[in-house]
Amino acid sequence: MAKQSGEVVCELKHVDKVYEGAVPTPALLDINLQVRRGEFLVVLGASGSGKTTLLNVMGLLDTPTSGQVWLAGRNAADLSEEQRAALRSRYMGFVFQFHYLLPEFTVLENALLPCNIVGKQMVSANRERVKELLERVGLGDRLKYRPSQLSGGQQQRVAIVRALANNPELVLADEPTGNLDSKNGFAVFEMMRFMNRQTGTAFVVVTHDERLAQEADRVVVLEDGRIVKDEVQRPAMTHEL
Amino acid sequence: MIDRFSLSVAIRHLLFYKGQTLLTMGVVAVSVTLIIFLGALIGGLQKRLISSVTGAIPHVVIRQPERQPVAAWEVAAATDGTLYLGERVKLQQQKRKIEDWQIWEGRLPSYSENIRAVSPVVEGQAFVNRNEKRKAVSVVGMFPEKHNAVVDIQSKLVRGRFFGLNGGEAVIGFKLAEEFGLGLGDKIRVVSADGNVANYTVAGIFDTGFSVVDSSTVFVPLRDAQSLFGVGNAVTTIGLKLKRIFEAKDLAQQIALQVPYETRSWMEDNQQLLSGLRAQSQSSNLILVFTTIAAGFGIASIMITSVVTRLREIGILKAVGATNRQILQIFAIEGTLLAFFGAVAGAIQGIALSLILYSIRTQVSETGRTAEVFPFDLTPDLVIRAVVIAVLVGLAASWYPAWRAARVNAIEVIRGV
């Protein structure tokens, strides 16, 4: 079911992230960012600009040194480790540069992994929808294949469906096309865009490929841990799935 | 509560990586096989050793305490200056006997459920004479049916009978029979130390495997021994067979308080054997402990390798919402399942190996009697204990790898690639 666009699904308020070490390394500096439902946001930046850190902080995989992260109307700092895990599994989806599919599970089982973590009911509630998503990405006839029987592009498509399995509000993708050739990379990007429009799920995609940024609703550019550009290219759209 | 997701990931992983699963199970199986094999063998050897000592004797013997004559000047009253006159006489050897044995025979079984059998016995030294040949023997007068529950003769018979022994009949060991060239129906002449003479017909010949018994013990009916040794209606000892033989010493002490006689257990007469057995038990326990630890390290090292090779998998599971508890359970379940199925396989191997070796028998006597080469004492208790220990060790050994897996930082492992 499509979601109503406009509502804030994730907000960062004055977020700093400094990696402690012999020489403290600032990765994010005073980041203020709101991600709205249905939005397709691309984060651009050179290597070391803090893109991945930003994504990890948004995804509760990393904690900010200072500032606040708000998700689902709650301040992440108030959540226990278990609650953060629960929020990750129900509210968010992740896509990484490498697909990280479990080799011992089939395509369908891998896609349903986030549902399985939550419980049996979640699996039965989403099984048909996940099958449909897999069909939409051209893997309808490979549901029982193992990841090793798929190409790199196909594996990444499974990873994207997995990120959408729990019908999340927000999908965080870290260089999802980085490991693919340009043709396959573009196809995977297009697919995410398509899913965004179909499901109304907000996407935050980190990439260094400026060509892909042209397809986004909004582009944020990071430089040395700061947002130096935040531009809305077109309003977010949603369609019925 | 076992998490369904953790269980499914653990099982799927074990089935997918069959080689690794079989290898780990093999480590556990070998250890459990060794525990069962060694435990059964050592237990069997100890049982054989104990039975070689206690098989031919009662576990507890009740007898009249020896009466020591007291010199006149040792009597307390003699110290007051009174002069006592006495006559030096040659006393006949005092017979140590129990007159009221029938009362105690009836009462003793109620003193402890550990008492399996009671046998009143008249025992004395005598000579067997036949055709100029003479040999010192121990004559045991008893009720065959009762005595057999204390010292098994009936099943050790080579020829003839033991139960239903009539007056004037004797049952002798095969070595004694060979030495005197005796067969069933032959007569022997027995002379007691007091010079009483009795003639017996050989009614049975046995082979117990106990050299002393087979070469110099003559079993006769109780009444015959009573008249041979001149004890009237009394017996010389009451023998007890116990269910738990290592409680013999305590039971003997307990009975000593309840009967007006002295008691003695087999344990007091075999202190050296007992300390030897204890040392053997301790060393066998040590072997079992080290075997178990080796199995534990085997599981732990394979599980740690498994955690290291699956770091990315763990990272992604955590990133998509798996809790630390779920990750911990995946590895704990895997370790426990590996240990359980490895232990079951090891138990089957251990039982099979023990039974196969147990079936190998060798002839131990010229009468054709055979015995096991490997005397295994395979008990369900031993097998269950080995499996339970292996499962607990498996769980313990997988705890550290599981804990490490649960603490994996998703970001570090994902970024680390």
XYZ file of C-alpha atoms in Angstrom:
658
model
C 0.000 0.000 0.000
C 1.356 3.443 -0.838
C 2.164 5.785 1.985
C 1.146 9.425 2.272
C 4.083 11.642 1.326
C 5.223 14.644 3.300
C 5.477 13.318 6.839
C 8.968 13.329 8.382
C 10.246 9.730 8.807
C 13.741 10.583 9.971
C 15.281 13.733 11.346
C 18.842 14.586 12.335
C 19.302 17.600 14.612
C 22.775 19.114 14.972
C 24.439 15.734 14.640
C 28.194 15.480 15.110
C 30.190 12.311 14.806
C 33.817 12.207 15.794
C 35.812 8.967 15.625
C 37.980 8.752 18.702
C 41.568 7.666 18.278
C 45.096 8.976 18.636
C 43.890 11.865 16.512
C 40.107 12.394 16.771
C 38.613 12.391 13.280
C 35.420 14.347 12.717
C 33.166 12.493 10.277
C 29.968 14.546 10.585
C 29.624 18.170 11.656
C 26.370 19.848 12.648
C 24.159 17.825 10.331
C 20.513 18.915 10.155
C 18.433 16.820 7.839
C 14.800 15.805 7.499
C 13.748 12.889 5.308
C 10.100 12.881 4.312
C 7.877 9.969 3.455
C 8.032 9.021 -0.226
C 11.173 11.054 -0.828
C 14.051 9.714 -2.962
C 17.139 11.373 -1.626
C 20.633 10.909 -3.000
C 23.657 11.754 -0.858
C 26.670 12.671 -2.923
C 30.202 13.245 -1.785
C 33.787 12.279 -2.267
C 35.368 9.377 -0.399
C 35.736 10.210 3.308
C 33.149 12.985 3.179
C 31.020 11.182 5.800
C 28.318 9.695 3.542
C 28.418 6.184 5.022
C 28.662 7.539 8.573
C 25.569 9.629 7.927
C 23.705 6.550 6.736
C 24.843 4.469 9.698
C 23.754 7.137 12.150
C 20.353 7.389 10.439
C 20.063 3.589 10.547
C 20.919 3.391 14.282
C 23.957 1.287 13.428
C 26.157 4.015 14.823
C 25.565 6.602 17.530
C 26.273 10.311 17.079
C 28.837 11.999 19.317
C 26.335 14.794 19.863
C 22.974 15.848 18.445
C 19.736 13.910 18.090
C 18.372 11.291 15.714
C 14.585 11.077 15.550
C 12.868 8.063 14.012
C 9.182 7.163 14.109
C 8.657 10.141 16.400
C 11.154 8.869 18.968
C 14.556 10.112 19.980
C 17.002 7.254 19.290
C 19.037 8.194 22.370
C 16.120 7.038 24.560
C 16.052 3.549 23.046
C 17.668 0.393 24.401
C 19.761 -1.848 22.141
C 16.800 -4.220 21.783
C 14.462 -1.352 20.886
C 16.930 -0.055 18.314
C 17.113 -3.561 16.796
C 13.316 -3.743 16.749
C 13.108 -0.344 15.057
C 15.669 -1.434 12.460
C 13.692 -4.547 11.636
C 10.240 -2.916 11.463
C 10.811 0.635 10.378
C 13.862 0.506 8.126
C 15.442 -1.458 5.334
C 19.105 -1.623 4.402
C 20.923 -2.121 1.102
C 24.700 -2.407 1.148
C 27.353 -2.261 -1.530
C 27.701 -6.011 -1.199
C 24.452 -7.939 -1.138
C 25.288 -10.075 1.941
C 22.688 -12.694 1.139
C 22.851 -15.809 3.286
C 24.142 -18.624 1.073
C 22.147 -21.324 2.843
C 18.792 -19.640 2.240
C 16.798 -19.391 -0.999
C 16.000 -16.140 -2.785
C 12.542 -15.933 -1.187
C 13.877 -16.819 2.286
C 16.610 -14.205 2.007
C 14.085 -11.583 0.957
C 11.872 -12.534 3.912
C 14.748 -12.431 6.423
C 13.692 -9.182 8.193
C 10.162 -10.614 8.595
C 11.579 -13.840 9.990
C 13.545 -11.925 12.603
C 10.329 -10.328 13.843
C 8.248 -13.502 13.824
C 6.010 -15.926 12.039
C 3.074 -13.508 11.756
C 5.241 -10.970 10.005
C 6.260 -13.650 7.489
C 2.697 -14.661 6.681
C 1.625 -11.021 6.483
C 4.324 -10.144 3.955
C 5.014 -13.367 2.047
C 2.720 -12.629 -0.898
C 3.836 -9.005 -1.117
C 7.506 -10.025 -1.108
C 6.831 -12.614 -3.816
C 5.159 -9.905 -5.849
C 8.134 -7.563 -5.345
C 10.501 -10.319 -6.466
C 8.354 -10.810 -9.544
C 8.484 -7.093 -10.279
C 12.272 -7.168 -10.217
C 12.300 -10.103 -12.599
C 13.069 -12.855 -10.117
C 9.625 -14.434 -9.948
C 10.934 -17.651 -11.458
C 13.983 -17.845 -9.171
C 12.300 -17.888 -5.774
C 13.875 -21.194 -4.818
C 17.321 -20.448 -6.210
C 20.302 -20.048 -3.911
C 22.192 -16.719 -4.064
C 25.168 -18.475 -5.661
C 22.953 -19.310 -8.640
C 22.260 -15.615 -9.369
C 24.293 -12.890 -11.079
C 25.635 -9.909 -9.097
C 22.831 -7.641 -10.346
C 20.195 -10.229 -9.476
C 21.667 -10.680 -5.989
C 21.520 -6.935 -5.400
C 17.893 -6.915 -6.525
C 17.120 -9.566 -3.930
C 18.878 -7.375 -1.350
C 16.642 -4.438 -2.337
C 13.484 -6.531 -2.014
C 14.802 -7.727 1.364
C 15.115 -4.095 2.430
C 11.447 -3.599 1.501
C 10.202 -6.874 3.009
C 8.752 -5.387 6.177
C 7.118 -2.567 4.252
C 9.440 -0.051 5.947
C 9.124 3.734 6.069
C 12.745 4.257 5.143
C 15.315 2.397 3.035
C 18.976 3.272 3.533
C 21.236 2.249 0.654
C 25.016 2.518 0.893
C 26.608 2.528 -2.560
C 24.119 -0.084 -3.795
C 25.518 0.063 -7.302
C 29.171 0.325 -6.306
C 29.866 -3.318 -6.926
C 28.091 -3.519 -10.289
C 29.057 -2.509 -13.811
C 27.472 0.705 -15.012
C 24.687 -1.002 -16.990
C 23.660 -3.256 -14.094
C 24.240 -0.425 -11.640
C 21.864 1.847 -13.459
C 19.264 -0.908 -13.714
C 19.423 -1.503 -9.966
C 19.126 2.237 -9.319
C 16.136 2.441 -11.620
C 14.589 -0.405 -9.766
C 14.958 1.397 -6.443
C 13.404 4.472 -7.959
C 10.557 2.344 -9.240
C 10.050 0.767 -5.841
C 10.071 4.184 -4.214
C 7.321 5.364 -6.485
C 5.333 2.171 -6.134
C 5.524 1.823 -2.357
C 5.975 5.377 -1.149
C 8.894 4.267 0.998
C 11.507 6.971 1.488
C 14.940 6.107 0.057
C 18.237 7.593 1.125
C 20.870 6.448 -1.357
C 24.540 7.158 -0.819
C 26.568 7.217 -4.026
C 29.418 9.014 -5.668
C 27.899 8.602 -9.120
C 26.562 12.002 -10.148
C 24.627 10.551 -13.082
C 22.374 8.679 -10.673
C 21.762 11.861 -8.699
C 19.927 13.356 -11.657
C 17.153 10.800 -11.148
C 16.596 11.740 -7.478
C 13.911 13.986 -5.965
C 16.461 15.609 -3.736
C 20.263 15.742 -3.653
C 22.362 16.346 -0.561
C 26.085 16.946 -1.037
C 28.529 16.269 1.800
C 31.988 17.732 2.037
C 34.287 17.043 4.970
C 31.341 15.987 7.114
C 29.190 19.046 6.380
C 26.149 19.453 4.165
C 27.225 21.914 1.533
C 24.225 21.513 -0.722
C 20.642 20.358 -0.152
C 18.562 20.720 -3.293
C 15.048 19.519 -4.094
C 14.980 18.643 -7.807
C 11.365 17.564 -8.004
C 8.531 16.865 -5.537
C 8.234 13.320 -4.227
C 5.518 11.219 -5.898
C 3.701 8.105 -4.807
C 1.655 5.580 -6.722
C -0.530 2.740 -5.600
C 1.301 -0.570 -5.494
C 12.720 -19.505 25.289
C 14.294 -20.661 22.060
C 13.839 -18.120 19.302
C 12.259 -19.621 16.187
C 14.359 -17.488 13.851
C 17.606 -18.414 15.633
C 16.656 -22.094 15.513
C 15.906 -21.966 11.775
C 19.184 -20.148 10.965
C 21.174 -22.572 13.132
C 19.614 -25.700 11.618
C 19.889 -24.359 8.079
C 23.544 -23.514 8.599
C 24.346 -26.938 10.023
C 22.624 -28.655 7.103
C 24.178 -26.390 4.477
C 27.770 -26.786 5.672
C 27.617 -30.558 5.991
C 31.385 -31.066 6.002
C 31.965 -28.720 8.901
C 28.952 -30.132 10.759
C 30.146 -33.716 10.355
C 33.680 -32.767 11.398
C 32.492 -31.150 14.625
C 30.089 -33.992 15.340
C 32.983 -36.370 14.722
C 35.099 -34.659 17.379
C 32.282 -35.009 19.906
C 31.479 -38.550 18.799
C 35.057 -39.726 19.232
C 35.194 -38.202 22.697
C 31.906 -39.770 23.768
C 32.973 -43.113 22.297
C 36.166 -42.872 24.310
C 34.312 -41.897 27.493
C 31.882 -44.812 27.160
C 34.545 -47.297 26.052
C 37.011 -46.360 28.786
C 34.329 -45.970 31.432
C 32.837 -49.392 30.638
C 36.251 -51.068 30.401
C 37.605 -49.612 33.628
C 34.310 -50.309 35.377
C 34.371 -53.881 34.072
C 37.975 -54.430 35.124
C 37.211 -53.128 38.596
C 34.148 -55.336 38.844
C 36.201 -58.341 37.772
C 38.893 -57.491 40.290
C 36.371 -57.030 43.081
C 34.536 -60.193 42.181
C 37.841 -62.086 42.124
C 38.219 -61.041 45.740
C 34.650 -61.163 46.977
C 33.164 -63.779 44.666
C 34.073 -66.702 46.872
C 33.537 -65.067 50.255
C 30.618 -63.444 52.059
C 30.735 -59.623 52.125
C 30.152 -59.590 55.873
C 30.895 -62.430 58.311
C 29.344 -62.666 61.776
C 31.188 -64.827 64.315
C 31.725 -65.369 68.018
C 34.581 -63.175 69.263
C 37.655 -65.122 70.271
C 37.839 -65.636 74.048
C 41.273 -65.038 75.491
C 42.111 -66.929 78.715
C 43.020 -64.590 81.594
C 45.798 -65.495 84.013
C 44.835 -65.526 87.718
C 47.188 -62.673 88.536
C 45.629 -60.527 85.875
C 42.211 -60.671 87.562
C 41.496 -57.353 89.288
C 40.642 -59.024 92.599
C 44.154 -60.574 92.654
C 45.764 -57.245 93.421
C 44.335 -57.008 96.942
C 46.866 -59.527 98.268
C 44.521 -62.533 98.290
C 46.305 -65.729 97.211
C 44.495 -67.830 94.629
C 45.370 -71.419 94.004
C 44.604 -73.070 90.748
C 45.298 -76.155 88.725
C 47.077 -76.032 85.373
C 44.930 -77.944 82.910
C 45.208 -78.545 79.187
C 42.174 -76.807 77.758
C 40.612 -78.029 74.609
C 40.542 -75.438 71.878
C 37.546 -73.237 72.514
C 34.973 -73.623 69.758
C 33.829 -70.239 68.504
C 30.225 -70.889 67.710
C 26.828 -69.240 67.405
C 24.153 -71.250 69.189
C 21.190 -68.988 68.466
C 21.906 -68.636 64.761
C 18.334 -69.453 63.759
C 17.095 -66.325 65.535
C 19.634 -64.118 63.801
C 19.122 -65.744 60.439
C 15.480 -64.665 60.650
C 16.205 -61.163 61.956
C 19.202 -60.090 59.906
C 17.391 -59.413 56.580
C 15.181 -56.862 58.364
C 18.227 -54.903 59.590
C 19.050 -53.520 56.166
C 17.571 -53.726 52.689
C 21.170 -53.939 51.485
C 21.361 -57.553 52.706
C 20.728 -59.816 49.756
C 21.322 -63.219 51.304
C 22.090 -64.851 54.664
C 23.865 -68.174 55.022
C 24.629 -69.943 58.315
C 27.820 -71.957 57.958
C 29.901 -74.439 59.889
C 33.446 -74.078 58.711
C 36.558 -75.893 59.855
C 39.885 -77.279 58.784
C 40.204 -80.986 58.034
C 42.178 -83.487 55.982
C 40.961 -85.385 52.984
C 42.383 -88.909 52.842
C 42.268 -91.299 49.935
C 44.627 -94.078 49.067
C 47.570 -92.838 51.152
C 47.108 -89.318 49.828
C 46.317 -86.593 52.311
C 45.484 -82.901 51.859
C 44.395 -80.107 54.181
C 41.062 -78.693 53.130
C 38.414 -76.334 54.347
C 35.125 -78.083 54.990
C 32.087 -75.848 54.630
C 28.803 -77.111 55.994
C 25.818 -75.155 54.728
C 22.340 -75.227 53.216
C 23.165 -75.354 49.484
C 20.187 -73.255 48.383
C 20.932 -70.541 50.939
C 24.680 -70.641 50.537
C 24.471 -70.423 46.773
C 23.054 -66.906 47.131
C 26.278 -65.967 48.937
C 28.811 -67.965 46.916
C 27.568 -69.183 43.561
C 28.407 -72.869 43.130
C 25.341 -74.198 41.309
C 26.054 -72.369 38.046
C 29.733 -73.311 38.252
C 29.070 -77.060 38.416
C 31.013 -79.072 35.905
C 29.327 -82.321 36.858
C 26.738 -83.586 39.348
C 24.610 -81.417 41.583
C 24.866 -78.921 44.417
C 21.232 -78.153 45.284
C 19.460 -80.956 47.127
C 22.673 -82.289 48.642
C 21.907 -85.243 50.939
C 23.609 -86.272 54.162
C 26.901 -88.085 53.418
C 27.365 -86.273 50.137
C 30.010 -83.683 49.305
C 30.662 -81.241 46.454
C 34.308 -80.563 45.630
C 36.380 -78.370 43.305
C 37.689 -79.753 40.019
C 41.307 -79.305 41.074
C 40.800 -81.354 44.210
C 38.977 -83.962 42.138
C 41.864 -84.108 39.669
C 44.455 -84.308 42.400
C 42.744 -87.297 44.020
C 41.452 -88.769 40.777
C 37.893 -88.414 42.002
C 34.725 -88.710 39.988
C 31.028 -88.606 40.796
C 30.070 -91.353 43.244
C 33.623 -91.817 44.557
C 34.175 -91.864 48.303
C 36.402 -89.513 50.296
C 37.401 -89.715 53.915
C 37.551 -86.479 55.877
C 39.298 -86.196 59.241
C 38.755 -83.113 61.397
C 41.448 -81.504 63.545
C 39.789 -83.098 66.577
C 40.142 -86.505 64.987
C 36.489 -86.966 64.006
C 36.101 -88.959 60.835
C 33.417 -88.793 58.175
C 32.996 -90.452 54.787
C 31.381 -88.638 51.902
C 30.315 -89.525 48.412
C 31.236 -86.989 45.727
C 27.916 -85.670 44.384
C 29.186 -82.693 42.413
C 32.346 -81.097 40.982
C 32.621 -77.347 40.376
C 34.927 -74.859 38.685
C 34.521 -71.404 40.228
C 37.720 -69.921 38.857
C 38.902 -69.242 42.416
C 41.965 -71.385 42.867
C 41.666 -71.791 46.657
C 38.032 -72.840 46.417
C 38.579 -75.198 43.479
C 41.546 -76.965 45.058
C 40.792 -77.133 48.752
C 37.155 -76.560 49.668
C 34.675 -79.313 50.374
C 30.990 -78.413 50.642
C 28.861 -80.708 52.781
C 25.359 -80.414 54.306
C 25.237 -78.286 57.476
C 24.302 -81.200 59.762
C 27.228 -83.301 58.558
C 29.694 -80.472 59.316
C 28.066 -79.895 62.717
C 28.793 -83.495 63.732
C 32.248 -83.552 62.072
C 33.388 -80.508 64.038
C 31.394 -81.333 67.175
C 29.559 -78.018 67.418
C 26.238 -79.615 68.261
C 23.385 -77.597 66.850
C 25.426 -74.407 66.423
C 27.139 -72.792 63.450
C 30.534 -71.106 63.370
C 29.691 -68.127 61.186
C 26.826 -66.398 59.465
C 27.743 -65.026 56.038
C 25.967 -62.102 54.378
C 25.885 -61.130 50.725
C 25.119 -57.467 50.016
C 23.591 -55.600 47.128
C 26.007 -52.667 47.434
C 29.303 -54.166 48.386
C 31.106 -50.904 49.089
C 28.769 -50.284 52.014
C 29.953 -53.506 53.640
C 32.157 -51.828 56.226
C 29.421 -49.483 57.431
C 26.860 -52.255 57.476
C 29.211 -54.533 59.427
C 29.634 -51.794 62.032
C 25.901 -51.249 62.193
C 25.167 -54.963 62.628
C 27.857 -55.244 65.312
C 25.690 -52.975 67.450
C 22.643 -55.159 66.920
C 24.027 -58.685 67.447
C 26.062 -60.041 70.373
C 28.856 -61.151 68.043
C 31.724 -59.637 66.146
C 31.352 -58.668 62.502
C 33.956 -58.231 59.817
C 33.580 -56.981 56.255
C 35.554 -57.899 53.157
C 36.734 -54.297 52.981
C 38.666 -54.530 56.233
C 40.537 -57.546 54.918
C 41.339 -55.923 51.561
C 42.459 -52.400 52.358
C 45.223 -52.486 49.772
C 42.911 -53.583 47.021
C 40.503 -50.808 47.914
C 43.129 -48.092 47.845
C 44.323 -49.532 44.503
C 40.773 -49.349 43.158
C 40.406 -45.792 44.372
C 43.632 -44.785 42.635
C 42.423 -46.512 39.476
C 39.061 -44.706 39.665
C 40.796 -41.378 40.119
C 43.096 -41.896 37.168
C 40.212 -43.070 35.010
C 38.228 -39.988 36.052
C 41.200 -37.855 35.094
C 41.311 -39.454 31.647
C 37.571 -38.830 31.243
C 37.899 -35.205 32.356
C 40.696 -34.542 29.868
C 38.793 -36.312 27.092
C 35.773 -34.126 27.846
C 37.896 -30.979 27.904
C 39.491 -31.972 24.585
C 36.015 -32.377 23.077
C 35.030 -29.002 24.503
C 38.062 -27.312 22.951
C 37.283 -29.066 19.673
C 33.774 -27.643 19.587
C 34.925 -24.220 20.793
C 37.674 -23.878 18.186
C 35.408 -24.931 15.327
C 32.670 -22.604 16.572
C 35.114 -19.693 16.867
C 36.259 -20.326 13.283
C 32.618 -20.421 12.294
C 32.001 -17.033 13.945
C 35.009 -15.490 12.222
C 34.028 -16.803 8.798
C 30.453 -15.629 9.282
C 31.177 -12.115 10.509
C 29.552 -10.489 7.477
C 26.515 -12.705 7.851
C 26.243 -11.751 11.528
C 26.675 -8.092 10.610
C 23.877 -8.186 8.061
C 21.580 -10.059 10.442
C 22.145 -7.379 13.048
C 21.735 -4.605 10.499
C 18.346 -5.939 9.426
C 17.153 -6.157 13.016
C 18.416 -9.368 14.641
C 18.905 -8.776 18.356
C 22.049 -9.712 20.277
C 20.025 -12.428 21.995
C 18.990 -13.913 18.641
C 22.613 -13.939 17.405
C 23.783 -15.500 20.667
C 21.102 -18.157 20.410
C 22.060 -19.073 16.834
C 25.545 -20.098 17.944
C 24.471 -21.593 21.255
C 21.862 -23.723 19.452
C 24.404 -24.809 16.835
C 26.899 -25.822 19.544
C 24.276 -27.718 21.504
C 22.877 -29.504 18.449
C 26.376 -30.461 17.278
C 27.209 -31.768 20.740
C 23.908 -33.644 21.094
C 23.961 -35.416 17.734
C 27.716 -35.981 18.017
C 27.149 -37.479 21.446
C 24.344 -39.738 20.217
C 26.542 -40.960 17.352
C 29.409 -41.428 19.816
C 27.148 -43.319 22.211
C 26.053 -45.701 19.450
C 29.697 -46.224 18.439
C 30.796 -46.678 22.043
C 28.040 -49.204 22.769
C 28.732 -51.113 19.539
C 32.478 -51.195 20.142
C 32.038 -52.342 23.730
C 29.551 -55.063 22.781
C 31.730 -56.356 19.948
C 34.810 -56.559 22.156
C 32.731 -57.964 25.020
C 31.652 -60.853 22.830
C 35.260 -62.030 22.436
C 35.762 -64.861 24.920
C 38.707 -66.975 25.830
C 39.037 -70.299 27.640
C 40.268 -69.715 31.177
C 40.102 -73.213 32.656
C 40.820 -76.788 31.615
C 37.163 -77.612 32.297
C 36.316 -75.472 29.267
C 35.028 -72.476 31.223
C 35.394 -69.260 29.194
C 35.480 -65.600 30.166
C 35.375 -62.266 28.332
C 38.746 -60.919 27.223
C 37.482 -57.370 27.828
C 35.196 -57.295 30.840
C 32.970 -54.314 29.955
C 30.526 -52.943 32.472
C 28.228 -51.033 30.132
C 25.395 -49.399 32.070
C 22.629 -47.063 30.832
C 23.796 -44.695 33.543
C 27.260 -44.432 31.966
C 25.846 -43.804 28.473
C 23.332 -41.182 29.664
C 26.011 -39.464 31.723
C 28.404 -39.329 28.747
C 25.706 -37.834 26.482
C 24.552 -35.298 29.085
C 28.143 -34.235 29.813
C 28.872 -33.858 26.083
C 25.772 -31.702 25.569
C 26.643 -29.499 28.548
C 30.236 -29.194 27.332
C 28.929 -28.352 23.842
C 26.730 -25.635 25.285
C 29.569 -24.293 27.427
C 32.087 -24.484 24.572
C 29.802 -22.575 22.203
C 29.090 -19.920 24.804
C 32.224 -17.875 24.202
C 31.952 -17.929 20.368
C 28.236 -17.111 20.699
C 28.989 -14.236 23.028
C 31.614 -12.948 20.627
C 29.166 -13.211 17.744
C 26.539 -11.281 19.707
C 29.038 -8.496 20.334
C 29.955 -8.107 16.657
C 29.693 -4.508 15.569
C 27.615 -4.596 12.392
C 29.220 -1.446 11.030
C 32.771 -2.627 11.557
C 32.246 -5.926 9.786
C 30.267 -4.393 6.948
C 32.782 -1.596 6.505
C 35.681 -4.013 6.914
C 35.056 -5.649 3.543
